[in-house]
CSV table of C-alpha atoms and ligand atoms in Angstrom, one decimal:
chain,number,residue,atom,x,y,z
A,24,MET,CA,0.5,0.1,-0.1
A,25,THR,CA,1.1,3.6,-1.1
A,26,TYR,CA,0.3,6.4,1.5
A,27,ASP,CA,0.6,9.7,1.3
A,28,PHE,CA,3.5,10.6,3.8
A,29,ASP,CA,5.6,8.2,5.4
A,30,LEU,CA,5.0,10.1,9.0
A,31,PHE,CA,2.1,12.2,10.1
A,32,VAL,CA,3.0,13.7,13.7
A,33,ILE,CA,-0.7,15.4,15.9
A,34,GLY,CA,0.7,18.5,17.7
A,35,GLY,CA,3.7,21.0,16.4
A,36,GLY,CA,5.2,21.0,20.5
A,37,SER,CA,8.3,20.3,21.2
A,38,GLY,CA,8.7,16.7,21.0
A,39,GLY,CA,6.1,16.6,18.1
A,40,VAL,CA,8.4,19.1,16.0
A,41,ARG,CA,11.9,17.4,16.9
A,42,CYS,CA,10.5,13.9,15.9
A,43,ALA,CA,8.8,15.7,12.9
A,44,ARG,CA,12.2,16.8,12.2
A,45,MET,CA,14.6,14.0,12.5
A,46,ALA,CA,12.5,12.0,10.4
A,47,ALA,CA,12.3,14.4,7.3
A,48,SER,CA,16.0,14.8,8.5
A,49,HIS,CA,16.4,11.1,7.5
A,50,GLY,CA,14.8,11.5,4.2
A,51,ALA,CA,11.2,10.4,5.6
A,52,LYS,CA,8.1,12.2,4.1
A,53,VAL,CA,7.0,13.8,7.0
A,54,ALA,CA,3.3,16.0,7.5
A,55,VAL,CA,3.0,17.9,10.9
A,56,ALA,CA,-0.1,19.5,12.4
A,57,GLU,CA,-0.6,22.4,15.0
A,58,GLU,CA,-4.1,23.5,15.8
A,59,ALA,CA,-2.4,26.6,17.4
A,60,ALA,CA,1.2,28.1,17.9
A,61,TRP,CA,4.8,26.4,16.8
A,62,GLY,CA,6.5,25.1,20.1
A,63,GLY,CA,3.5,23.9,22.3
A,64,THR,CA,2.7,24.8,25.7
A,65,CYS,CA,6.8,24.8,26.6
A,66,VAL,CA,7.0,27.9,24.3
A,67,ASN,CA,3.7,29.6,24.4
A,68,VAL,CA,2.1,28.6,27.5
A,69,GLY,CA,4.5,27.6,29.9
A,70,CYS,CA,8.5,26.9,30.4
A,71,VAL,CA,9.8,29.9,28.3
A,72,PRO,CA,6.9,33.2,29.1
A,73,LYS,CA,6.9,31.5,32.9
A,74,LYS,CA,11.0,31.6,33.2
A,75,LEU,CA,10.7,35.3,31.6
A,76,MET,CA,8.3,36.3,34.7
A,77,VAL,CA,10.5,34.9,37.1
A,78,MET,CA,13.4,36.9,35.8
A,79,ALA,CA,11.2,39.7,36.0
A,80,SER,CA,9.9,39.1,39.5
A,81,GLU,CA,14.3,39.0,40.8
A,82,TYR,CA,14.1,42.4,39.6
A,83,GLY,CA,12.4,43.5,42.8
A,84,ASN,CA,14.8,42.0,45.2
A,85,ALA,CA,17.4,43.0,43.2
A,86,VAL,CA,16.7,46.5,44.4
A,87,ALA,CA,16.2,45.9,48.2
A,88,ASP,CA,19.1,43.6,48.0
A,89,SER,CA,21.7,46.3,46.0
A,90,HIS,CA,21.2,48.6,49.9
A,91,GLY,CA,23.4,45.8,51.6
A,92,PHE,CA,26.0,46.5,48.9
A,93,GLY,CA,26.0,50.9,48.6
A,94,TRP,CA,23.9,50.9,46.1
A,95,ASP,CA,21.4,53.9,46.9
A,96,THR,CA,18.6,52.4,44.3
A,97,GLN,CA,15.1,53.1,44.8
A,98,PRO,CA,12.3,50.9,43.7
A,99,GLY,CA,10.3,51.6,40.9
A,100,ARG,CA,6.9,50.6,39.3
A,101,HIS,CA,6.8,47.2,37.7
A,102,ASP,CA,4.6,47.7,34.4
A,103,TRP,CA,2.6,44.6,34.2
A,104,ALA,CA,1.6,45.3,30.3
A,105,LYS,CA,4.9,45.8,29.3
A,106,LEU,CA,6.7,42.7,30.6
A,107,ILE,CA,4.1,40.7,29.1
A,108,ALA,CA,4.2,43.4,25.7
A,109,ALA,CA,8.2,42.0,25.8
A,110,LYS,CA,7.2,38.1,26.4
A,111,ASP,CA,5.1,37.9,23.2
A,112,ALA,CA,7.2,39.7,20.7
A,113,GLU,CA,9.7,37.1,22.5
A,114,ILE,CA,7.3,34.0,22.1
A,115,ALA,CA,6.4,35.0,18.4
A,116,ARG,CA,10.1,34.8,17.4
A,117,LEU,CA,10.4,31.5,18.5
A,118,ASN,CA,6.9,30.6,16.9
A,119,GLY,CA,8.4,31.5,13.5
A,120,ILE,CA,11.4,29.7,14.5
A,121,TYR,CA,9.7,26.4,15.4
A,122,LYS,CA,7.9,26.8,12.5
A,123,ARG,CA,10.9,27.5,10.1
A,124,LEU,CA,12.2,24.3,11.2
A,125,MET,CA,9.3,22.6,10.0
A,126,ALA,CA,10.9,23.7,6.3
A,127,ASN,CA,10.8,20.2,4.9
A,128,CYS,CA,7.4,18.8,6.0
A,129,THR,CA,4.4,19.4,5.1
A,130,VAL,CA,2.8,21.6,7.9
A,131,PHE,CA,-1.5,21.9,7.7
A,132,GLU,CA,-1.8,24.8,10.6
A,133,ALA,CA,-5.0,22.9,12.0
A,134,ARG,CA,-6.7,20.2,14.3
A,135,ALA,CA,-6.2,16.5,12.8
A,136,LYS,CA,-8.1,13.4,14.4
A,137,LEU,CA,-7.4,10.1,13.7
A,138,THR,CA,-9.6,7.9,11.7
A,139,GLY,CA,-7.7,4.6,11.1
A,140,PRO,CA,-4.8,2.7,12.0
A,141,HIS,CA,-3.5,4.8,9.1
A,142,SER,CA,-5.2,7.7,8.6
A,143,VAL,CA,-5.7,11.2,9.6
A,144,GLU,CA,-8.5,13.7,8.7
A,145,VAL,CA,-7.1,17.1,8.7
A,146,ALA,CA,-8.5,20.4,7.3
A,147,GLY,CA,-11.3,19.2,5.5
A,148,ASN,CA,-9.2,16.1,3.5
A,149,THR,CA,-8.2,12.6,4.8
A,150,VAL,CA,-4.8,11.5,4.4
A,151,THR,CA,-3.0,8.4,5.1
A,152,ALA,CA,0.8,7.9,6.8
A,153,LYS,CA,2.8,5.1,6.9
A,154,HIS,CA,3.4,5.7,11.2
A,155,ILE,CA,1.3,8.3,12.8
A,156,VAL,CA,2.5,9.8,16.0
A,157,VAL,CA,0.3,11.7,18.7
A,158,ALA,CA,2.8,14.3,20.2
A,159,VAL,CA,-1.0,16.5,21.6
A,160,GLY,CA,0.4,17.1,25.0
A,161,GLY,CA,-1.7,18.0,28.0
A,162,ARG,CA,-4.5,20.8,29.2
A,163,PRO,CA,-4.8,22.2,32.1
A,164,ILE,CA,-7.5,20.4,34.8
A,165,PRO,CA,-10.3,23.2,35.4
A,166,PRO,CA,-11.3,22.6,38.6
A,167,ASP,CA,-14.4,21.3,40.2
A,168,PHE,CA,-15.4,23.5,43.2
A,169,ALA,CA,-18.5,25.6,43.1
A,170,GLY,CA,-18.1,28.9,41.4
A,171,ALA,CA,-15.0,27.1,39.2
A,172,GLU,CA,-16.4,29.5,36.2
A,173,HIS,CA,-14.8,32.4,38.3
A,174,CYS,CA,-11.4,30.9,37.9
A,175,VAL,CA,-8.3,31.4,35.7
A,176,ILE,CA,-6.3,28.8,34.6
A,177,SER,CA,-2.3,28.5,33.2
A,178,ASP,CA,-3.3,29.9,29.8
A,179,ASP,CA,-5.0,33.0,31.1
A,180,VAL,CA,-2.9,34.0,33.4
A,181,PHE,CA,0.3,34.8,30.3
A,182,ARG,CA,-2.6,36.5,28.6
A,183,MET,CA,-3.8,39.0,31.6
A,184,PRO,CA,-4.2,42.5,31.0
A,185,SER,CA,-2.6,43.6,35.1
A,186,LEU,CA,-1.2,42.2,37.7
A,187,PRO,CA,-4.4,41.3,40.6
A,188,ALA,CA,-2.9,43.3,43.7
A,189,HIS,CA,-4.2,39.8,45.7
A,190,ILE,CA,-4.2,36.7,44.2
A,191,VAL,CA,-5.5,33.6,46.3
A,192,ILE,CA,-3.6,30.5,44.2
A,193,ALA,CA,-5.2,26.9,44.2
A,194,GLY,CA,-2.7,23.6,44.3
A,195,SER,CA,0.5,23.3,44.9
A,196,GLY,CA,2.5,22.0,42.5
A,197,TYR,CA,5.1,23.2,39.8
A,198,ILE,CA,2.6,25.6,38.2
A,199,ALA,CA,1.6,26.7,41.6
A,200,VAL,CA,4.3,27.7,43.8
A,201,GLU,CA,6.6,28.7,40.9
A,202,PHE,CA,3.3,31.6,40.1
A,203,ALA,CA,3.1,31.9,43.8
A,204,GLY,CA,7.1,33.0,44.1
A,205,LEU,CA,6.8,35.0,40.6
A,206,PHE,CA,3.8,37.0,41.2
A,207,GLN,CA,4.8,37.9,45.3
A,208,GLY,CA,8.3,39.1,43.6
A,209,LEU,CA,6.2,41.2,40.9
A,210,GLY,CA,4.5,42.6,44.1
A,211,ALA,CA,1.2,41.0,44.4
A,212,GLN,CA,-0.1,39.4,47.9
A,213,VAL,CA,-0.1,35.4,47.3
A,214,GLU,CA,-2.3,33.6,48.9
A,215,LEU,CA,-1.6,29.5,48.8
A,216,VAL,CA,-4.4,27.0,49.5
A,217,TYR,CA,-3.7,23.6,48.8
A,218,ARG,CA,-4.6,20.0,50.8
A,219,ALA,CA,-0.5,18.7,51.5
A,220,PRO,CA,0.6,19.3,54.7
A,221,LEU,CA,3.4,20.7,52.5
A,222,PRO,CA,4.1,21.9,48.9
A,223,LEU,CA,5.7,19.6,46.2
A,224,ARG,CA,4.3,16.0,46.7
A,225,GLY,CA,6.4,13.7,46.1
A,226,PHE,CA,10.2,15.9,46.3
A,227,ASP,CA,12.5,15.1,49.1
A,228,GLU,CA,11.1,16.4,52.7
A,229,GLU,CA,13.4,18.6,53.7
A,230,LEU,CA,13.0,20.1,50.4
A,231,ARG,CA,9.2,20.8,50.4
A,232,GLN,CA,9.7,21.9,54.2
A,233,GLY,CA,12.8,24.6,53.1
A,234,LEU,CA,10.2,26.1,50.2
A,235,ALA,CA,7.2,26.8,53.0
A,236,GLU,CA,9.8,28.3,54.9
A,237,ALA,CA,11.3,30.2,51.5
A,238,MET,CA,7.9,31.1,50.5
A,239,ALA,CA,6.6,32.5,53.8
A,240,ALA,CA,9.7,34.0,54.3
A,241,GLN,CA,9.1,35.7,51.1
A,242,GLY,CA,5.5,37.0,52.4
A,243,ILE,CA,3.2,34.5,50.8
A,244,ARG,CA,0.4,33.7,53.3
A,245,LEU,CA,0.2,29.4,53.3
A,246,HIS,CA,-2.8,27.5,53.8
A,247,PRO,CA,-1.4,24.0,54.2
A,248,GLY,CA,-4.4,21.3,54.7
A,249,ARG,CA,-7.1,23.7,52.8
A,250,THR,CA,-8.6,23.1,49.8
A,251,ILE,CA,-11.3,25.5,48.3
A,252,ALA,CA,-14.7,24.7,49.0
A,253,ARG,CA,-16.7,27.9,46.9
A,254,VAL,CA,-15.5,30.6,44.7
A,255,GLU,CA,-18.5,34.3,44.5
A,256,ALA,CA,-18.0,37.0,42.6
A,257,ALA,CA,-19.2,40.1,42.9
A,258,GLY,CA,-17.7,42.2,39.7
A,259,ALA,CA,-13.9,42.0,39.8
A,260,GLN,CA,-13.7,41.0,42.9
A,261,ARG,CA,-13.6,37.5,44.3
A,262,ARG,CA,-14.8,35.8,47.8
A,263,VAL,CA,-12.8,32.2,48.6
A,264,THR,CA,-14.6,30.5,51.3
A,265,LEU,CA,-12.0,26.9,52.3
A,266,ASP,CA,-13.1,24.2,53.4
A,267,ASN,CA,-13.0,25.2,56.9
A,268,GLY,CA,-15.3,28.3,56.8
A,269,GLU,CA,-12.2,30.9,56.6
A,270,THR,CA,-12.9,33.7,53.5
A,271,ILE,CA,-10.9,35.3,51.6
A,272,GLU,CA,-11.4,38.6,49.7
A,273,THR,CA,-9.0,38.5,46.1
A,274,GLY,CA,-8.6,40.2,42.4
A,275,LEU,CA,-8.3,36.7,41.2
A,276,VAL,CA,-8.3,32.9,41.6
A,277,PHE,CA,-6.0,30.9,39.5
A,278,SER,CA,-6.6,27.1,39.5
A,279,ALA,CA,-3.0,25.1,39.1
A,280,LEU,CA,-4.3,21.5,40.0
A,281,GLY,CA,-3.1,19.7,37.6
A,282,ARG,CA,-2.9,18.3,33.6
A,283,GLN,CA,-4.4,16.2,31.6
A,284,PRO,CA,-3.3,14.5,28.3
A,285,TYR,CA,-5.6,16.4,25.4
A,286,THR,CA,-6.8,12.9,23.6
A,287,LYS,CA,-11.1,13.8,24.4
A,288,GLY,CA,-11.9,13.9,20.8
A,289,LEU,CA,-9.2,12.6,18.8
A,290,GLY,CA,-10.2,9.8,17.5
A,291,LEU,CA,-8.6,7.5,19.8
A,292,GLU,CA,-11.1,4.8,19.5
A,293,ALA,CA,-11.8,4.8,16.0
A,294,ALA,CA,-8.3,3.9,15.4
A,295,GLY,CA,-8.1,1.1,18.2
A,296,VAL,CA,-5.9,3.3,20.5
A,297,THR,CA,-6.5,2.3,23.8
A,298,ALA,CA,-6.1,5.1,26.7
A,299,GLY,CA,-6.1,5.3,30.7
A,300,ALA,CA,-8.6,7.0,32.9
A,301,TYR,CA,-6.8,10.2,32.5
A,302,GLY,CA,-7.2,9.8,28.6
A,303,GLU,CA,-3.8,8.9,28.8
A,304,ILE,CA,-2.4,7.1,25.7
A,305,HIS,CA,-0.9,3.6,26.9
A,306,VAL,CA,3.0,3.6,25.3
A,307,ASP,CA,6.0,1.3,25.9
A,308,GLU,CA,9.4,2.2,26.4
A,309,THR,CA,9.8,2.9,22.6
A,310,SER,CA,6.5,5.0,22.1
A,311,ALA,CA,4.5,2.2,20.6
A,312,THR,CA,0.8,2.4,21.2
A,313,ASN,CA,-1.1,-0.9,20.6
A,314,VAL,CA,-1.7,0.0,17.1
A,315,PRO,CA,1.5,-0.7,15.7
A,316,SER,CA,1.8,2.1,13.3
A,317,ILE,CA,0.8,4.8,16.2
A,318,PHE,CA,3.1,6.0,18.6
A,319,ALA,CA,2.9,8.7,21.3
A,320,ILE,CA,5.2,11.1,22.5
A,321,GLY,CA,5.3,13.2,25.8
A,322,ASP,CA,3.5,14.6,28.0
A,323,VAL,CA,-0.2,13.2,25.8
A,324,THR,CA,1.3,9.8,27.9
A,325,HIS,CA,1.7,11.2,31.3
A,326,ARG,CA,5.3,9.8,32.5
A,327,ILE,CA,7.4,12.6,33.0
A,328,ASN,CA,5.6,16.0,32.0
A,329,LEU,CA,8.8,17.6,31.4
A,330,THR,CA,9.4,19.1,27.6
A,331,PRO,CA,13.2,17.7,27.6
A,332,VAL,CA,11.8,13.9,27.7
A,333,ALA,CA,9.3,15.0,25.2
A,334,ILE,CA,12.4,15.8,22.5
A,335,ALA,CA,13.9,12.8,23.7
A,336,GLU,CA,11.5,10.7,22.8
A,337,GLY,CA,10.9,12.4,19.3
A,338,HIS,CA,14.3,12.1,18.4
A,339,SER,CA,14.4,9.0,19.5
A,340,LEU,CA,11.7,7.6,17.6
A,341,ALA,CA,12.9,9.1,14.7
A,342,ASP,CA,15.9,8.0,15.1
A,343,ARG,CA,15.2,4.1,15.1
A,344,LEU,CA,12.0,4.1,12.6
A,345,PHE,CA,13.8,6.3,9.9
A,346,GLY,CA,17.5,6.6,11.0
A,347,ARG,CA,20.6,4.3,12.3
A,348,GLY,CA,18.4,3.1,15.2
A,349,PRO,CA,17.4,5.3,18.5
A,350,ARG,CA,19.4,7.5,19.9
A,351,LYS,CA,20.0,6.1,23.8
A,352,TRP,CA,18.5,8.6,26.6
A,353,ASP,CA,18.4,8.0,30.4
A,354,LEU,CA,15.4,8.2,31.4
A,355,ASP,CA,15.0,6.6,35.1
A,356,ARG,CA,17.3,9.3,37.0
A,357,VAL,CA,15.6,12.7,34.9
A,358,ALA,CA,16.7,16.0,36.9
A,359,SER,CA,14.1,18.4,36.8
A,360,ALA,CA,13.6,22.1,38.7
A,361,VAL,CA,11.2,23.2,39.4
A,362,PHE,CA,10.9,27.8,39.2
A,363,SER,CA,10.1,28.6,42.7
A,364,THR,CA,11.2,31.2,44.4
A,365,PRO,CA,14.1,30.7,45.9
A,366,PRO,CA,14.2,27.8,42.7
A,367,ILE,CA,14.5,23.8,43.3
A,368,ALA,CA,16.5,21.4,41.2
A,369,THR,CA,16.8,17.8,42.3
A,370,VAL,CA,18.0,14.1,40.0
A,371,GLY,CA,17.8,11.1,41.2
A,372,LEU,CA,16.1,9.8,44.6
A,373,THR,CA,15.4,11.9,47.6
A,374,GLU,CA,15.6,10.4,51.2
A,375,ALA,CA,12.6,8.1,51.5
A,376,GLN,CA,13.0,6.6,47.7
A,377,ALA,CA,16.8,5.5,49.1
A,378,ALA,CA,16.1,4.3,52.3
A,379,ALA,CA,13.3,2.0,50.7
A,380,ASN,CA,16.5,0.4,49.3
A,381,GLY,CA,18.5,0.2,52.2
A,382,PRO,CA,20.2,2.2,54.7
A,383,ALA,CA,21.1,5.8,52.7
A,384,ASP,CA,24.1,7.8,54.4
A,385,ILE,CA,22.6,11.6,53.9
A,386,TYR,CA,24.7,14.7,53.6
A,387,VAL,CA,23.0,18.3,53.9
A,388,GLU,CA,24.0,21.6,54.1
A,389,LYS,CA,22.1,24.8,54.9
A,390,PHE,CA,23.7,27.9,54.6
A,391,THR,CA,23.2,31.6,54.0
A,392,PRO,CA,24.3,32.2,50.6
A,393,MET,CA,27.2,34.4,50.5
A,394,ARG,CA,25.2,37.3,48.4
A,395,HIS,CA,22.3,37.3,51.1
A,396,THR,CA,24.9,37.8,54.1
A,397,LEU,CA,25.1,41.8,52.4
A,398,SER,CA,21.4,41.9,51.5
A,399,LYS,CA,20.3,40.6,54.8
A,400,ARG,CA,17.7,39.7,52.8
A,401,PRO,CA,16.3,36.3,54.9
A,402,ARG,CA,17.4,32.4,52.7
A,403,LYS,CA,18.6,29.9,53.1
A,404,THR,CA,20.1,27.4,50.5
A,405,LEU,CA,19.5,23.8,51.1
A,406,MET,CA,21.8,21.5,49.6
A,407,LYS,CA,22.1,17.8,49.8
A,408,LEU,CA,23.5,14.5,48.6
A,409,VAL,CA,21.7,10.9,49.6
A,410,VAL,CA,24.4,7.9,49.2
A,411,ASP,CA,23.6,4.5,48.6
A,412,GLN,CA,25.7,3.0,52.1
A,413,ALA,CA,26.1,0.2,50.9
A,414,THR,CA,28.0,1.0,47.1
A,415,GLN,CA,28.8,4.5,47.9
A,416,LYS,CA,26.8,5.7,45.2
A,417,VAL,CA,25.2,8.8,45.5
A,418,VAL,CA,21.2,8.1,44.3
A,419,GLY,CA,20.1,11.6,44.8
A,420,ALA,CA,21.4,15.5,45.1
A,421,HIS,CA,18.5,18.1,45.8
A,422,MET,CA,19.3,21.9,46.4
A,423,LEU,CA,16.8,24.2,47.2
A,424,GLY,CA,18.5,27.7,46.2
A,425,GLU,CA,20.0,30.6,43.7
A,426,ASP,CA,20.9,28.9,40.5
A,427,ALA,CA,20.3,25.1,41.5
A,428,PRO,CA,19.1,24.1,38.2
A,429,GLU,CA,22.0,25.0,36.3
A,430,ILE,CA,24.0,23.4,39.3
A,431,ILE,CA,21.7,19.8,39.4
A,432,GLN,CA,22.1,19.9,35.4
A,433,GLY,CA,26.0,19.2,36.2
A,434,ILE,CA,25.7,17.3,38.7
A,435,SER,CA,23.0,15.0,36.9
A,436,ILE,CA,25.7,13.9,35.1
A,437,ALA,CA,28.2,12.6,37.5
A,438,ILE,CA,25.1,10.8,38.9
A,439,ASN,CA,23.9,9.0,35.8
A,440,ALA,CA,27.4,8.0,35.1
A,441,GLY,CA,27.6,6.3,38.8
A,442,ALA,CA,29.6,8.3,40.4
A,443,THR,CA,30.3,7.6,43.7
A,444,LYS,CA,30.6,10.1,47.4
A,445,GLN,CA,34.4,9.4,46.7
A,446,ASP,CA,34.6,10.5,43.3
A,447,PHE,CA,32.6,14.0,44.7
A,448,ASP,CA,35.0,13.9,47.4
A,449,ARG,CA,38.1,13.9,45.6
A,450,THR,CA,36.8,16.8,43.1
A,451,VAL,CA,38.2,19.6,43.7
A,452,GLY,CA,35.5,22.7,44.0
A,453,ILE,CA,35.1,26.4,42.6
A,454,HIS,CA,35.6,28.6,45.2
A,455,PRO,CA,33.7,30.8,46.4
A,456,THR,CA,30.2,29.2,45.0
A,457,ALA,CA,27.6,27.3,46.6
A,458,ALA,CA,28.2,24.7,43.7
A,459,GLU,CA,31.3,23.6,45.9
A,460,GLU,CA,29.4,22.6,48.8
A,461,PHE,CA,28.4,19.5,47.1
A,462,VAL,CA,32.2,18.6,46.8
A,463,THR,CA,33.2,19.3,50.4
A,464,MET,CA,30.2,17.4,52.3
A,465,ARG,CA,32.6,15.8,54.6
A,466,THR,CA,30.1,15.0,57.7
A,467,ARG,CA,26.9,12.3,57.7
A,468,ALA,CA,24.0,14.1,59.0
A,469,ARG,CA,22.2,10.4,59.4
A,470,VAL,CA,21.7,7.0,57.9
A,471,ALA,CA,17.9,6.9,56.8
A,472,GLU,CA,16.3,3.8,56.4
A,473,ALA,CA,12.6,3.1,56.1
A,474,PRO,CA,10.2,2.6,59.2
A,475,ALA,CA,10.1,-1.3,59.0
A,476,ARG,CA,14.1,-1.3,58.8
A,477,ALA,CA,14.6,1.1,61.4
A,478,ALA,CA,11.8,-0.5,63.8
A,479,GLU,CA,13.5,-4.2,63.5
B,18,NDP,P1,1.1,18.9,39.2
B,18,NDP,O1,0.6,17.6,39.2
B,18,NDP,O2,2.4,19.5,39.9
B,18,NDP,O3,0.4,19.7,41.1
B,18,NDP,C1,-0.9,19.9,41.0
B,18,NDP,C2,-1.5,19.9,42.4
B,18,NDP,O4,-2.7,20.1,42.3
B,18,NDP,C3,-0.7,19.1,43.8
B,18,NDP,O5,-0.8,20.3,45.0
B,18,NDP,C4,-2.4,18.6,43.9
B,18,NDP,O6,-2.0,18.4,45.4
B,18,NDP,C5,-3.7,19.0,43.4
B,18,NDP,N1,-4.6,18.6,43.4
B,18,NDP,C6,-4.7,18.0,42.2
B,18,NDP,N2,-5.8,17.9,42.5
B,18,NDP,C7,-6.6,18.0,43.7
B,18,NDP,C8,-8.1,18.4,44.0
B,18,NDP,N3,-9.1,17.7,43.9
B,18,NDP,N4,-8.2,19.3,45.2
B,18,NDP,C9,-6.9,20.1,45.5
B,18,NDP,N5,-5.8,19.9,45.3
B,18,NDP,C10,-5.3,19.0,43.8
B,18,NDP,O7,-0.1,19.6,38.0
B,18,NDP,P2,0.8,21.5,38.0
B,18,NDP,O8,-0.2,21.7,37.2
B,18,NDP,O9,1.0,21.8,38.9
B,18,NDP,O10,2.3,20.6,36.9
B,18,NDP,C11,1.7,19.8,35.8
B,18,NDP,C12,2.9,19.6,35.5
B,18,NDP,O11,3.7,20.2,34.6
B,18,NDP,C13,3.4,18.9,36.4
B,18,NDP,O12,3.5,17.7,36.6
B,18,NDP,C14,5.1,19.4,35.6
B,18,NDP,O13,5.1,17.8,34.7
B,18,NDP,C15,4.6,19.9,34.4
B,18,NDP,N6,5.3,21.4,35.0
B,18,NDP,C16,6.9,21.3,35.1
B,18,NDP,C17,7.6,22.3,35.3
B,18,NDP,C18,9.1,22.6,35.4
B,18,NDP,O14,9.4,21.5,34.7
B,18,NDP,N7,9.5,23.4,35.9
B,18,NDP,C19,6.5,23.6,35.2
B,18,NDP,C20,4.8,23.7,35.5
B,18,NDP,C21,4.6,22.2,34.9
B,18,NDP,P3,-1.7,16.8,45.8
B,18,NDP,O15,0.2,17.1,45.8
B,18,NDP,O16,-2.0,16.7,47.2
B,18,NDP,O17,-1.9,15.8,45.4
């Protein structure tokens, strides 16, 4: 059978674009469909604009910090509209770059949907392909409490005409804590409402505790162990009622309660592709679905929802289908960062996860970073190594503090290469940096053991 294309990619985000581009570079005849802006969530309503906003928020504190260094700088007024216009211009530039990357592909700027194992309906036509890759990503989960229609989700906050003076954020995952820090840094009063005792479930407990302290020190009002019962609107004003009856008057309620795969109406049933309860497409380690001609990469598979993972999966798949075999990626120990204030970065096992595998040596440093010895801003840096006691391999590294993402990226190479604590110890540090603490931790803070083991 002859097909219109060797490969049809549904979704022009980070994963889809990489997969299409690499397949075309291997000589495949490729088509890509994107219904919205090129670059997907990361470029348009995610990582990139968020990080620009985090950078904007850091200047507010920098003015106060500079006084400790002898400057008499005066705080200015932040112009939200100017920031959004600058951010939009940069995103438009990136959209153009992403679209140009598709120069060797047939591009459909329309929604595509599966109609069979080898067919897709797009822009009113049915086209066929030998292989189809679904790379449609995810969408924010709307809240289900009363008055949800009076709330915004992360897509909306990138387009707000102005920054409200007071903001309530629901949730304490990546998005909630990142925006809590940046909105507070830009001058809003933020209140964070979350059901767990500490933010960032799944992260190392000590980091979670450190982040809660840092957010409180920044002035964010924390409401742990709480959920929103309802939201009422009166004009632009919102009244939030928590599950304990407490009420908060605010200008904006931002719901950041997770994201789900964007597979509704995508034709999965027509093509026979199986998906889970959240609409996540089930795939194996080669990104293959249960239908041999259909693959899925990135957030639509709802495993590790991070841009570089989607890119790795897309690249690897294109190499395997059309190139000289897949490029190898290590997806067991993927480093990740949370651009909270200050940021968090982490790679490998938490203390609790390591202890579940056997006794772990724990090394911790908590200190005032050099900048804040003079700025007097109450801010601590926390650095932690988790070492498997039996092998002495460093199985986890965690940091809360300035430059954490930049530092942990390098540490993750050592951990992926199987470095031991002794390898860290014989590495000479760079002075004076925070990063050098990772190679100068000499005194073990404690031995972590699984609760059952500890009780024996
Ligand atoms: P997360 O899954 O990280 O967090 C969801 C939050 O919502 C948690 O605090 C969760 O609480 C809470 N929650 C979920 N359901 C309810 C409910 N019914 N009632 C009350 N609270 C609820 O989602 P995000 O939206 O923050 O981010 C989505 C994904 O996007 C992340 O998982 C991440 O993969 C990706 N991302 C990555 C970034 C990065 O790499 N820096 C930045 C932003 C997003 P609980 O913990 O108690 O379950």
